[in-house]
Short mmCIF file of C-alpha atoms in Angstrom, two decimals:
data_model
loop_
_atom_site.label_atom_id
_atom_site.label_comp_id
_atom_site.label_asym_id
_atom_site.label_seq_id
_atom_site.Cartn_x
_atom_site.Cartn_y
_atom_site.Cartn_z
CA MET A 3 136.38 122.29 112.81
CA MET A 4 133.88 123.40 110.12
CA GLY A 5 133.85 120.69 107.15
CA LYS A 6 132.47 121.28 103.59
CA VAL A 7 130.38 119.56 102.32
CA TYR A 8 129.93 118.34 98.51
CA LEU A 9 126.55 117.47 96.68
CA ILE A 10 127.43 114.24 94.74
CA GLY A 11 125.11 113.56 92.06
CA ALA A 12 126.42 109.07 91.54
CA GLY A 13 124.35 109.07 87.96
CA PRO A 14 122.94 106.04 87.12
CA GLY A 15 124.27 103.20 88.54
CA ALA A 16 127.61 102.23 86.72
CA ALA A 17 130.72 103.37 88.68
CA ASP A 18 132.21 104.83 85.31
CA LEU A 19 129.65 106.50 84.84
CA ILE A 20 130.15 109.50 88.04
CA THR A 21 132.24 112.95 86.94
CA VAL A 22 135.28 112.51 86.97
CA ARG A 23 134.84 115.47 89.92
CA GLY A 24 132.86 113.81 91.33
CA MET A 25 134.97 110.55 91.32
CA ARG A 26 138.19 112.82 92.96
CA LEU A 27 135.87 114.25 95.44
CA LEU A 28 134.89 111.01 96.24
CA GLU A 29 139.00 109.92 96.75
CA SER A 30 139.61 112.72 99.23
CA ALA A 31 136.21 112.20 101.04
CA ASP A 32 136.58 111.71 104.88
CA VAL A 33 132.87 110.37 105.48
CA VAL A 34 130.32 109.94 102.37
CA LEU A 35 126.64 109.19 103.42
CA HIS A 36 125.02 107.48 100.73
CA ASP A 37 122.30 106.28 98.82
CA ALA A 38 120.81 102.66 99.97
CA LEU A 39 120.59 102.76 95.75
CA ILE A 40 124.48 103.43 95.39
CA GLU A 41 125.98 100.39 93.39
CA PRO A 42 128.64 99.40 96.33
CA ALA A 43 131.52 99.46 93.18
CA MET A 44 131.02 103.39 92.63
CA LEU A 45 131.51 103.38 96.88
CA ASP A 46 135.20 101.53 96.31
CA TYR A 47 136.40 104.88 94.73
CA ALA A 48 136.87 106.36 98.59
CA PRO A 49 138.41 103.11 100.04
CA ASN A 50 138.54 105.59 103.43
CA ALA A 51 136.80 107.29 103.73
CA LYS A 52 133.72 106.53 106.63
CA LYS A 53 130.88 105.54 104.74
CA ILE A 54 127.32 105.46 105.89
CA ALA A 55 124.05 104.35 104.17
CA VAL A 56 120.80 106.33 104.58
CA GLY A 57 118.90 107.09 101.36
CA LYS A 58 115.40 105.83 100.68
CA ARG A 59 114.70 102.48 99.18
CA CYS A 60 112.30 102.36 96.49
CA GLY A 61 109.83 104.40 97.92
CA GLN A 62 109.79 103.04 100.99
CA ARG A 63 111.70 105.69 103.55
CA SER A 64 114.48 103.10 105.31
CA THR A 65 115.30 106.96 106.95
CA ALA A 66 113.55 109.76 107.21
CA GLN A 67 114.65 113.28 105.53
CA HIS A 68 114.64 115.03 108.57
CA PHE A 69 117.54 112.90 109.88
CA ILE A 70 119.27 112.33 106.43
CA ASN A 71 119.90 115.94 106.94
CA LYS A 72 120.92 116.28 110.96
CA GLN A 73 123.40 113.29 109.50
CA ILE A 74 125.39 115.53 106.67
CA VAL A 75 125.43 118.29 109.10
CA ASP A 76 126.99 115.79 111.96
CA ALA A 77 129.55 115.15 109.19
CA ALA A 78 130.13 117.91 108.25
CA ARG A 79 130.89 119.51 112.26
CA GLU A 80 133.32 116.76 112.79
CA HIS A 81 135.44 115.96 109.15
CA GLY A 82 136.70 118.64 106.91
CA VAL A 83 134.78 116.35 102.94
CA VAL A 84 131.80 115.07 103.48
CA VAL A 85 130.64 114.03 100.44
CA ARG A 86 126.61 113.38 100.31
CA LEU A 87 126.04 110.36 97.40
CA LYS A 88 123.25 110.77 95.86
CA GLY A 89 121.12 108.30 92.67
CA GLY A 90 121.18 110.34 90.03
CA ASP A 91 121.20 113.76 89.30
CA PRO A 92 121.15 115.84 92.69
CA MET A 93 118.61 118.49 91.31
CA LEU A 94 116.00 116.34 89.82
CA PHE A 95 113.61 114.44 92.30
CA GLY A 96 116.65 114.35 94.95
CA ARG A 97 115.10 116.00 97.56
CA ALA A 98 118.54 118.09 97.77
CA ASP A 99 116.96 121.30 98.20
CA GLU A 100 115.67 120.05 102.05
CA GLU A 101 119.97 119.45 101.87
CA MET A 102 120.65 122.77 101.06
CA ARG A 103 118.05 124.05 103.30
CA ALA A 104 119.66 122.30 105.97
CA LEU A 105 123.17 122.88 105.46
CA GLU A 106 122.56 127.36 104.91
CA ALA A 107 120.34 126.97 108.14
CA ALA A 108 123.70 125.86 110.20
CA GLY A 109 126.42 127.98 108.28
CA ILE A 110 127.71 125.00 107.05
CA GLU A 111 129.22 125.46 102.64
CA TYR A 112 129.06 123.46 100.25
CA ASP A 113 128.55 122.90 96.56
CA VAL A 114 126.97 120.18 94.22
CA VAL A 115 127.76 118.37 91.94
CA PRO A 116 125.27 117.10 88.91
CA GLY A 117 125.12 113.71 88.15
CA ILE A 118 123.82 111.57 84.83
CA THR A 119 120.00 111.60 85.24
CA ALA A 120 118.30 108.42 84.19
CA ALA A 121 116.45 109.49 81.41
CA LEU A 122 119.52 109.87 79.50
CA ALA A 123 121.17 107.01 80.25
CA SER A 124 118.66 105.06 79.29
CA ALA A 125 118.40 106.59 76.42
CA ALA A 126 121.95 105.84 75.65
CA THR A 127 120.78 102.51 76.51
CA LEU A 128 118.21 102.63 73.94
CA ARG A 129 119.93 104.29 71.70
CA ARG A 130 117.13 106.60 70.85
CA SER A 131 117.50 110.61 71.17
CA LEU A 132 114.49 112.29 73.43
CA THR A 133 114.14 114.89 70.86
CA LEU A 134 114.66 114.04 66.84
CA ARG A 135 114.03 117.06 64.91
CA GLY A 136 110.89 117.42 62.97
CA VAL A 137 109.30 114.62 65.43
CA SER A 138 110.37 115.70 69.42
CA ARG A 139 111.51 119.05 70.08
CA SER A 140 110.55 118.71 73.39
CA VAL A 141 111.51 116.37 76.79
CA ALA A 142 109.12 116.31 79.95
CA LEU A 143 110.70 114.20 82.37
CA ALA A 144 108.02 114.23 85.52
CA THR A 145 107.80 111.72 88.40
CA HIS A 146 103.69 110.08 89.44
CA SER A 147 104.13 107.78 93.12
CA ARG A 148 100.05 108.78 93.70
CA ALA A 149 97.50 107.41 90.87
CA ALA A 150 95.06 110.36 92.03
CA ASP A 151 98.13 112.67 89.97
CA SER A 152 95.72 112.85 86.82
CA ASP A 153 95.52 116.60 86.36
CA ALA A 154 99.90 116.32 86.49
CA ILE A 155 99.29 113.70 83.82
CA ARG A 156 97.30 115.70 81.74
CA GLU A 157 99.25 118.85 81.75
CA GLN A 158 102.13 117.03 80.49
CA ALA A 159 100.70 115.05 77.67
CA LYS A 160 101.98 117.03 74.98
CA ALA A 161 105.06 116.87 75.71
CA ASP A 162 106.59 115.50 73.17
CA SER A 163 108.41 112.63 74.30
CA LEU A 164 107.77 111.89 78.31
CA VAL A 165 109.73 110.50 81.42
CA PHE A 166 108.51 108.87 84.10
CA TYR A 167 111.07 108.52 86.74
CA MET A 168 109.19 106.07 89.84
CA GLY A 169 106.09 105.33 87.83
CA ARG A 170 106.25 101.80 87.69
CA ASP A 171 103.56 101.12 90.14
CA SER A 172 101.47 103.74 88.31
CA ALA A 173 101.73 102.14 85.08
CA PRO A 174 98.82 101.18 83.83
CA ASP A 175 97.16 104.70 85.20
CA ILE A 176 99.73 106.87 83.73
CA ALA A 177 99.28 105.01 80.56
CA HIS A 178 95.47 105.33 80.58
CA GLN A 179 95.84 108.88 81.82
CA LEU A 180 97.85 109.44 78.85
CA ILE A 181 95.35 108.36 76.68
CA ASP A 182 92.53 109.93 78.12
CA ALA A 183 94.36 112.96 76.86
CA GLY A 184 94.76 112.43 73.37
CA ARG A 185 98.11 110.42 72.41
CA PRO A 186 97.45 107.67 70.27
CA GLY A 187 97.29 103.46 72.05
CA SER A 188 100.01 102.85 69.10
CA THR A 189 102.81 105.68 70.74
CA PRO A 190 105.76 103.73 71.83
CA VAL A 191 106.85 103.02 75.03
CA ALA A 192 110.09 101.66 76.24
CA ILE A 193 110.76 100.90 80.42
CA VAL A 194 114.45 100.58 81.29
CA GLU A 195 115.16 98.39 83.91
CA ALA A 196 118.21 98.94 86.63
CA CYS A 197 120.25 101.12 83.77
CA SER A 198 124.05 101.03 83.35
CA THR A 199 124.02 98.07 86.05
CA PRO A 200 124.65 94.51 85.58
CA ARG A 201 121.24 93.83 86.34
CA GLU A 202 119.82 96.49 82.96
CA ARG A 203 116.84 95.13 81.20
CA THR A 204 114.90 97.03 78.66
CA LEU A 205 110.83 96.92 76.92
CA THR A 206 109.24 97.97 74.67
CA LEU A 207 105.67 97.92 74.36
CA THR A 208 103.15 99.92 73.47
CA LEU A 209 100.84 102.55 75.20
CA ALA A 210 97.90 101.00 74.91
CA GLN A 211 99.42 97.53 76.39
CA MET A 212 101.23 99.27 78.73
CA ALA A 213 97.24 100.53 79.63
CA LEU A 214 96.55 96.98 80.01
CA GLY A 215 98.86 95.67 83.26
CA CYS A 216 100.68 94.15 80.22
CA ALA A 217 104.31 95.54 81.14
CA GLN A 218 103.56 94.57 85.28
CA GLU A 219 104.98 91.18 85.73
CA TRP A 220 107.81 92.06 83.29
CA LEU A 221 108.81 94.57 86.01
CA ASP A 222 111.17 94.00 88.83
CA PRO A 223 109.94 95.81 91.90
CA SER A 224 113.16 95.76 93.65
CA GLN A 225 115.04 97.69 91.24
CA PRO A 226 114.71 100.85 89.86
CA SER A 227 112.97 101.97 86.28
CA LEU A 228 111.77 104.44 83.71
CA LEU A 229 108.44 105.32 81.74
CA MET A 230 109.98 106.67 78.12
CA ILE A 231 107.07 107.12 75.94
CA GLY A 232 107.38 109.31 72.31
CA GLU A 233 107.79 108.28 68.31
CA ALA A 234 111.03 109.30 69.27
CA PHE A 235 110.96 105.54 71.27
CA ARG A 236 110.06 104.61 68.56
CA GLU A 237 113.14 100.95 66.97
CA ARG A 238 114.29 101.79 63.75
CA ALA A 239 114.73 99.24 61.50
CA SER A 240 117.90 98.63 61.14
CA ALA A 241 118.76 98.84 65.42
CA VAL A 242 116.24 95.98 66.04
CA LYS A 243 117.48 93.24 68.81
CA PRO A 244 114.54 91.79 69.85
CA ARG A 245 116.24 88.87 72.01
CA VAL A 246 113.47 87.66 74.47
CA HIS A 247 109.81 87.19 73.26
CA LEU A 248 107.37 88.04 76.67
CA LYS A 249 103.17 87.96 76.17
CA GLY A 250 103.71 89.52 71.85
CA MET A 251 106.10 92.13 72.88
CA GLN A 252 110.03 92.52 72.80
CA ALA A 253 112.70 92.75 75.85
CA ALA A 254 116.05 92.38 75.72
CA ALA A 255 117.53 91.81 78.13
CA MET B 5 139.75 97.00 59.19
CA MET B 6 136.85 98.58 61.03
CA GLY B 7 136.96 100.88 64.03
CA LYS B 8 134.46 101.76 66.79
CA VAL B 9 132.56 104.74 67.33
CA TYR B 10 131.36 106.39 71.10
CA LEU B 11 129.47 109.40 70.48
CA ILE B 12 130.74 111.03 74.41
CA GLY B 13 128.35 113.14 75.79
CA ALA B 14 131.05 116.17 76.72
CA GLY B 15 128.86 118.23 79.34
CA PRO B 16 128.69 121.98 80.03
CA GLY B 17 131.90 122.86 79.30
CA ALA B 18 134.16 121.68 82.95
CA ALA B 19 136.93 119.62 81.35
CA ASP B 20 136.36 118.02 84.87
CA LEU B 21 131.96 117.39 84.64
CA ILE B 22 132.72 114.35 81.64
CA THR B 23 131.97 111.49 82.80
CA VAL B 24 134.57 108.95 84.42
CA ARG B 25 133.48 106.03 81.50
CA GLY B 26 133.69 109.16 78.29
CA MET B 27 136.87 110.22 80.06
CA ARG B 28 138.75 106.98 79.66
CA LEU B 29 137.22 106.75 75.92
CA LEU B 30 139.27 109.97 75.21
CA GLU B 31 142.37 108.72 76.84
CA SER B 32 142.31 105.15 74.59
CA ALA B 33 141.31 107.49 71.36
CA ASP B 34 142.79 107.32 68.11
CA VAL B 35 140.76 109.87 66.66
CA VAL B 36 138.21 113.17 68.03
CA LEU B 37 135.60 114.25 66.86
CA HIS B 38 134.47 117.52 67.97
CA ASP B 39 132.25 119.90 68.55
CA ALA B 40 133.63 123.01 67.76
CA LEU B 41 132.30 124.93 71.85
CA ILE B 42 133.96 121.86 73.62
CA GLU B 43 136.54 123.69 76.03
CA PRO B 44 140.12 122.59 74.71
CA ALA B 45 140.89 121.50 78.75
CA MET B 46 138.50 118.31 77.83
CA LEU B 47 140.96 117.60 74.49
CA ASP B 48 143.62 117.06 76.77
CA TYR B 49 143.30 114.08 77.89
CA ALA B 50 143.79 112.70 74.65
CA PRO B 51 147.01 114.16 73.91
CA ASN B 52 147.77 111.95 70.85
CA ALA B 53 144.59 111.05 69.24
CA LYS B 54 143.92 113.60 65.75
CA LYS B 55 141.72 115.55 66.81
CA ILE B 56 138.91 117.39 63.92
CA ALA B 57 136.17 120.08 65.07
CA VAL B 58 133.26 119.15 63.27
CA GLY B 59 130.74 120.52 65.49
CA LYS B 60 128.23 123.73 64.85
CA ARG B 61 128.81 126.88 66.28
CA CYS B 62 125.23 128.38 68.34
CA GLY B 63 123.18 127.53 65.44
CA GLN B 64 125.90 128.38 62.66
CA ARG B 65 126.21 125.92 60.41
CA SER B 66 130.11 125.51 60.39
CA THR B 67 129.37 121.57 59.24
CA ALA B 68 126.88 120.61 57.18
CA GLN B 69 125.53 117.25 59.20
CA HIS B 70 125.79 115.12 56.53
CA PHE B 71 129.01 115.69 56.36
CA ILE B 72 130.18 115.45 60.35
CA ASN B 73 128.17 111.66 60.07
CA LYS B 74 130.41 110.60 56.40
CA GLN B 75 133.16 112.20 58.65
CA ILE B 76 132.86 110.00 61.73
CA VAL B 77 131.91 107.34 59.25
CA ASP B 78 135.66 107.53 57.30
CA ALA B 79 137.41 107.31 60.96
CA ALA B 80 136.18 104.45 61.34
CA ARG B 81 136.96 102.66 58.49
CA GLU B 82 140.76 103.92 59.11
CA HIS B 83 141.04 103.90 63.12
CA GLY B 84 139.79 101.36 65.89
CA VAL B 85 138.60 104.15 68.52
CA VAL B 86 136.37 106.77 67.21
CA VAL B 87 135.48 109.48 69.65
CA ARG B 88 132.17 111.10 68.50
CA LEU B 89 132.44 114.23 71.72
CA LYS B 90 129.25 116.36 71.88
CA GLY B 91 128.46 119.29 74.21
CA GLY B 92 126.31 118.86 76.76
CA ASP B 93 124.56 115.75 75.63
CA PRO B 94 124.27 113.16 72.52
CA MET B 95 120.62 112.32 73.33
CA LEU B 96 119.42 116.10 74.13
CA PHE B 97 118.93 118.61 71.32
CA GLY B 98 122.17 116.65 69.95
CA ARG B 99 121.66 115.24 66.26
CA ALA B 100 123.11 112.14 67.37
CA ASP B 101 120.11 110.11 65.91
CA GLU B 102 121.16 111.65 62.37
CA GLU B 103 124.70 110.21 63.14
CA MET B 104 123.98 106.62 64.55
CA ARG B 105 121.61 106.03 62.01
CA ALA B 106 124.38 106.96 59.98
CA LEU B 107 126.98 103.96 61.28
CA GLU B 108 123.91 101.48 60.86
CA ALA B 109 123.39 102.58 57.69
CA ALA B 110 127.68 101.44 57.49
CA GLY B 111 127.44 98.85 59.91
CA ILE B 112 129.90 100.24 62.66
CA GLU B 113 129.75 99.10 65.87
CA TYR B 114 129.06 101.85 67.85
CA ASP B 115 128.07 102.89 72.15
CA VAL B 116 126.59 106.07 73.46
CA VAL B 117 127.51 107.89 76.17
CA PRO B 118 125.82 109.57 78.01
CA GLY B 119 127.04 113.58 79.41
CA ILE B 120 125.50 116.58 81.93
CA THR B 121 123.03 118.57 80.47
CA ALA B 122 123.00 121.79 80.89
CA ALA B 123 120.27 121.78 82.86
CA LEU B 124 121.23 119.98 85.83
CA ALA B 125 124.78 122.08 85.43
CA SER B 126 123.12 125.04 85.51
CA ALA B 127 120.74 124.06 88.86
CA ALA B 128 123.35 122.74 90.20
CA THR B 129 125.42 126.27 89.64
CA LEU B 130 122.36 128.08 90.65
CA ARG B 131 121.96 126.09 93.48
CA ARG B 132 118.19 125.31 93.07
CA SER B 133 116.39 122.22 92.55
CA LEU B 134 114.62 121.60 88.96
CA THR B 135 111.62 119.55 91.20
CA LEU B 136 110.46 121.02 94.68
CA ARG B 137 107.69 119.04 96.95
CA GLY B 138 104.60 120.86 96.58
CA VAL B 139 105.85 123.51 94.36
CA SER B 140 107.99 121.99 91.11
CA ARG B 141 106.75 118.35 90.41
CA SER B 142 107.65 118.26 86.52
CA VAL B 143 110.62 119.66 84.67
CA ALA B 144 109.95 120.67 80.54
CA LEU B 145 113.32 121.05 78.72
CA ALA B 146 112.37 122.58 75.09
CA THR B 147 114.29 124.82 72.43
CA HIS B 148 113.11 127.83 70.96
CA SER B 149 114.97 128.35 68.04
CA ARG B 150 112.04 130.50 66.28
CA ALA B 151 109.92 133.05 66.85
CA ALA B 152 106.88 131.82 65.16
CA ASP B 153 106.87 128.77 67.54
CA SER B 154 104.60 129.72 69.49
CA ASP B 155 101.94 126.40 70.12
CA ALA B 156 104.87 124.47 71.13
CA ILE B 157 105.35 127.22 73.94
CA ARG B 158 101.91 127.09 75.05
CA GLU B 159 101.99 123.45 75.36
CA GLN B 160 105.11 123.56 77.57
CA ALA B 161 103.74 126.23 79.86
CA LYS B 162 101.98 123.50 82.39
CA ALA B 163 105.49 122.02 83.38
CA ASP B 164 106.10 123.16 86.55
CA SER B 165 109.69 124.50 85.64
CA LEU B 166 110.66 124.71 81.67
CA VAL B 167 114.39 125.07 80.46
CA PHE B 168 114.50 126.50 77.39
CA TYR B 169 118.28 125.87 74.81
CA MET B 170 119.20 128.41 72.38
CA GLY B 171 116.18 130.22 73.86
CA ARG B 172 118.87 133.12 73.80
CA ASP B 173 117.43 135.82 70.48
CA SER B 174 114.35 134.55 71.73
CA ALA B 175 113.93 135.45 75.35
CA PRO B 176 111.79 138.80 75.15
CA ASP B 177 109.12 135.83 72.04
CA ILE B 178 109.24 133.52 75.06
CA ALA B 179 108.73 135.43 77.92
CA HIS B 180 105.59 136.44 76.15
CA GLN B 181 103.85 133.61 75.19
CA LEU B 182 104.11 132.14 79.03
CA ILE B 183 102.34 135.46 79.88
CA ASP B 184 99.54 134.92 77.13
CA ALA B 185 99.52 131.42 78.07
CA GLY B 186 98.94 132.15 82.46
CA ARG B 187 102.16 132.30 83.70
CA PRO B 188 102.15 135.13 86.05
CA GLY B 189 105.02 138.04 84.82
CA SER B 190 106.48 137.48 88.85
CA THR B 191 107.47 134.17 87.39
CA PRO B 192 111.17 133.80 88.74
CA VAL B 193 113.23 133.24 85.78
CA ALA B 194 117.10 132.27 85.87
CA ILE B 195 119.04 132.74 82.84
CA VAL B 196 122.99 130.58 83.02
CA GLU B 197 125.38 132.09 80.39
CA ALA B 198 128.69 129.24 79.97
CA CYS B 199 127.75 127.05 82.65
CA SER B 200 130.81 125.63 84.48
CA THR B 201 133.83 127.51 82.44
CA PRO B 202 136.03 130.02 83.05
CA ARG B 203 133.33 132.87 81.60
CA GLU B 204 130.01 131.26 83.17
CA ARG B 205 127.33 134.27 84.89
CA THR B 206 124.12 133.78 86.06
CA LEU B 207 120.98 136.64 86.24
CA THR B 208 118.24 136.63 87.46
CA LEU B 209 114.78 138.29 86.54
CA THR B 210 111.35 137.97 86.37
CA LEU B 211 109.34 136.31 83.64
CA ALA B 212 107.91 140.13 82.89
CA GLN B 213 111.56 141.49 82.94
CA MET B 214 112.39 139.13 80.77
CA ALA B 215 109.54 140.28 78.59
CA LEU B 216 110.42 143.82 77.86
CA GLY B 217 114.06 142.41 76.84
CA CYS B 218 115.47 143.49 80.03
CA ALA B 219 117.74 140.32 79.38
CA GLN B 220 119.06 141.56 75.90
CA GLU B 221 122.03 143.22 76.31
CA TRP B 222 123.59 141.81 79.20
CA LEU B 223 123.01 138.21 77.16
CA ASP B 224 126.58 137.69 75.14
CA PRO B 225 125.75 135.83 72.21
CA SER B 226 129.21 134.03 71.29
CA GLN B 227 128.42 132.45 75.39
CA PRO B 228 125.79 129.36 74.91
CA SER B 229 122.70 130.54 77.22
CA LEU B 230 119.93 128.03 79.50
CA LEU B 231 116.33 130.29 80.53
CA MET B 232 115.01 128.49 83.67
CA ILE B 233 111.52 129.67 84.79
CA GLY B 234 109.57 128.57 87.58
CA GLU B 235 108.97 129.12 91.17
CA ALA B 236 111.91 126.42 92.01
CA PHE B 237 114.53 129.10 91.20
CA ARG B 238 112.94 131.85 93.16
CA GLU B 239 116.01 132.59 95.41
CA ARG B 240 115.73 131.22 98.81
CA ALA B 241 116.88 134.38 101.50
CA SER B 242 118.76 132.28 103.32
CA ALA B 243 120.95 131.18 99.74
CA VAL B 244 121.38 135.16 97.61
CA LYS B 245 124.38 136.45 96.87
CA PRO B 246 123.77 139.43 94.72
CA ARG B 247 127.24 140.92 93.45
CA VAL B 248 126.58 142.98 90.31
CA HIS B 249 123.20 144.97 90.20
CA LEU B 250 122.26 145.56 86.25
CA LYS B 251 119.50 147.66 86.14
CA GLY B 252 117.71 146.62 89.02
CA MET B 253 118.26 142.85 88.46
CA GLN B 254 120.81 140.74 90.30
CA ALA B 255 123.66 139.42 89.16
CA ALA B 256 126.56 137.52 89.84
CA ALA B 257 129.25 136.70 87.92
#
């Protein structure tokens, strides 16, 4: 017996932000191998499936990738419908490539079901379009896990809207490097934490404030966060909803 | 009476690639104002709603944006649950900003529900991750409707993976400009047309071939298409599935 594997994007967090296709595959799954950060409510779509938590938690490699690959291949040799449920979208900062290669090497059939990536879900939360006619015509999605990654930052600095995944700890470095690359200190920054979950929070500040470390105290290291930088994230007067004041910045919880 | 408007991303095309939240809102909608390109099967989620086709068809402005805005506002003054269903994701090349401003000006409540954008759905179709450890750490999403847009192209040229929306007619120009900006002519290009629909087709070629216009004859002007450029789109030997040969290129239909 040889099962089929579905690499499914769970989306940003909320159980109803998975695709209909993803939900239906979960309903028919025999096994679900899921990232540690998946919201528990999403697993309720698969009440009868065996659930195995495999993913890495916030940069911490709780399970090595090669072991995850082996678990997926082993599951497909024992079960019919195997779901590999990954946070966000599998094809963006998701290491799906390594899992697909392992499945191909083992001769196991698979399909990929896309998921809502955090940049789009966060834009919906903020009610800010990532692209704006005449203001922002391109978006760069990047990651920055090492502070030494300054060349990559400089290369991205010219895209109109910049979105950094996994940039929490290097937020001040990213801001410094963007300012060095010519971005004004007054450029708006929006940070969305735990997007679409009950723990969702947003903070708006400027690039100069982020360079000074103003966001670091506000950020919760146990939650995923997204840095969104560019004129597209400037608040509209008609839509401002400040709820919390924090060191001169506006935060909405 | 004042209704609530939901700006919902329909995703790339397939009816089951909308989010669960989007589907449920369609089920409860009184009116659905939808882009012309929405697949008819998606509207079956809203059998009892009044449906109004509004959007623009492939760059052709069949309905002016200000008139669309007015239709949405008028609908919210007559109905309880108004869905504005937009192809892809509303916040990426979707002109949601103009619709949100019109709703704010009219004092109408609204929410945004994200959708699967074509870049992610196409990566799933191709089974190519947009980011790859050590090869591609960033993705630029851009549009290119004017051939004169060469500055924007040069600015994007350094992102590892490049995805152009609405670039079909300028594909040779885009390729020329990327080669001028330093991208090798051997850089892989994947084109996905009508992603996730029954009309989906893919073509793989090189940047040099695209500069020579090799893709233009293959492309169908009646369908949306996405240009994906970068090393991340190089085919893996283990996954190559050539089905059609076309002037020395590999196309899978």
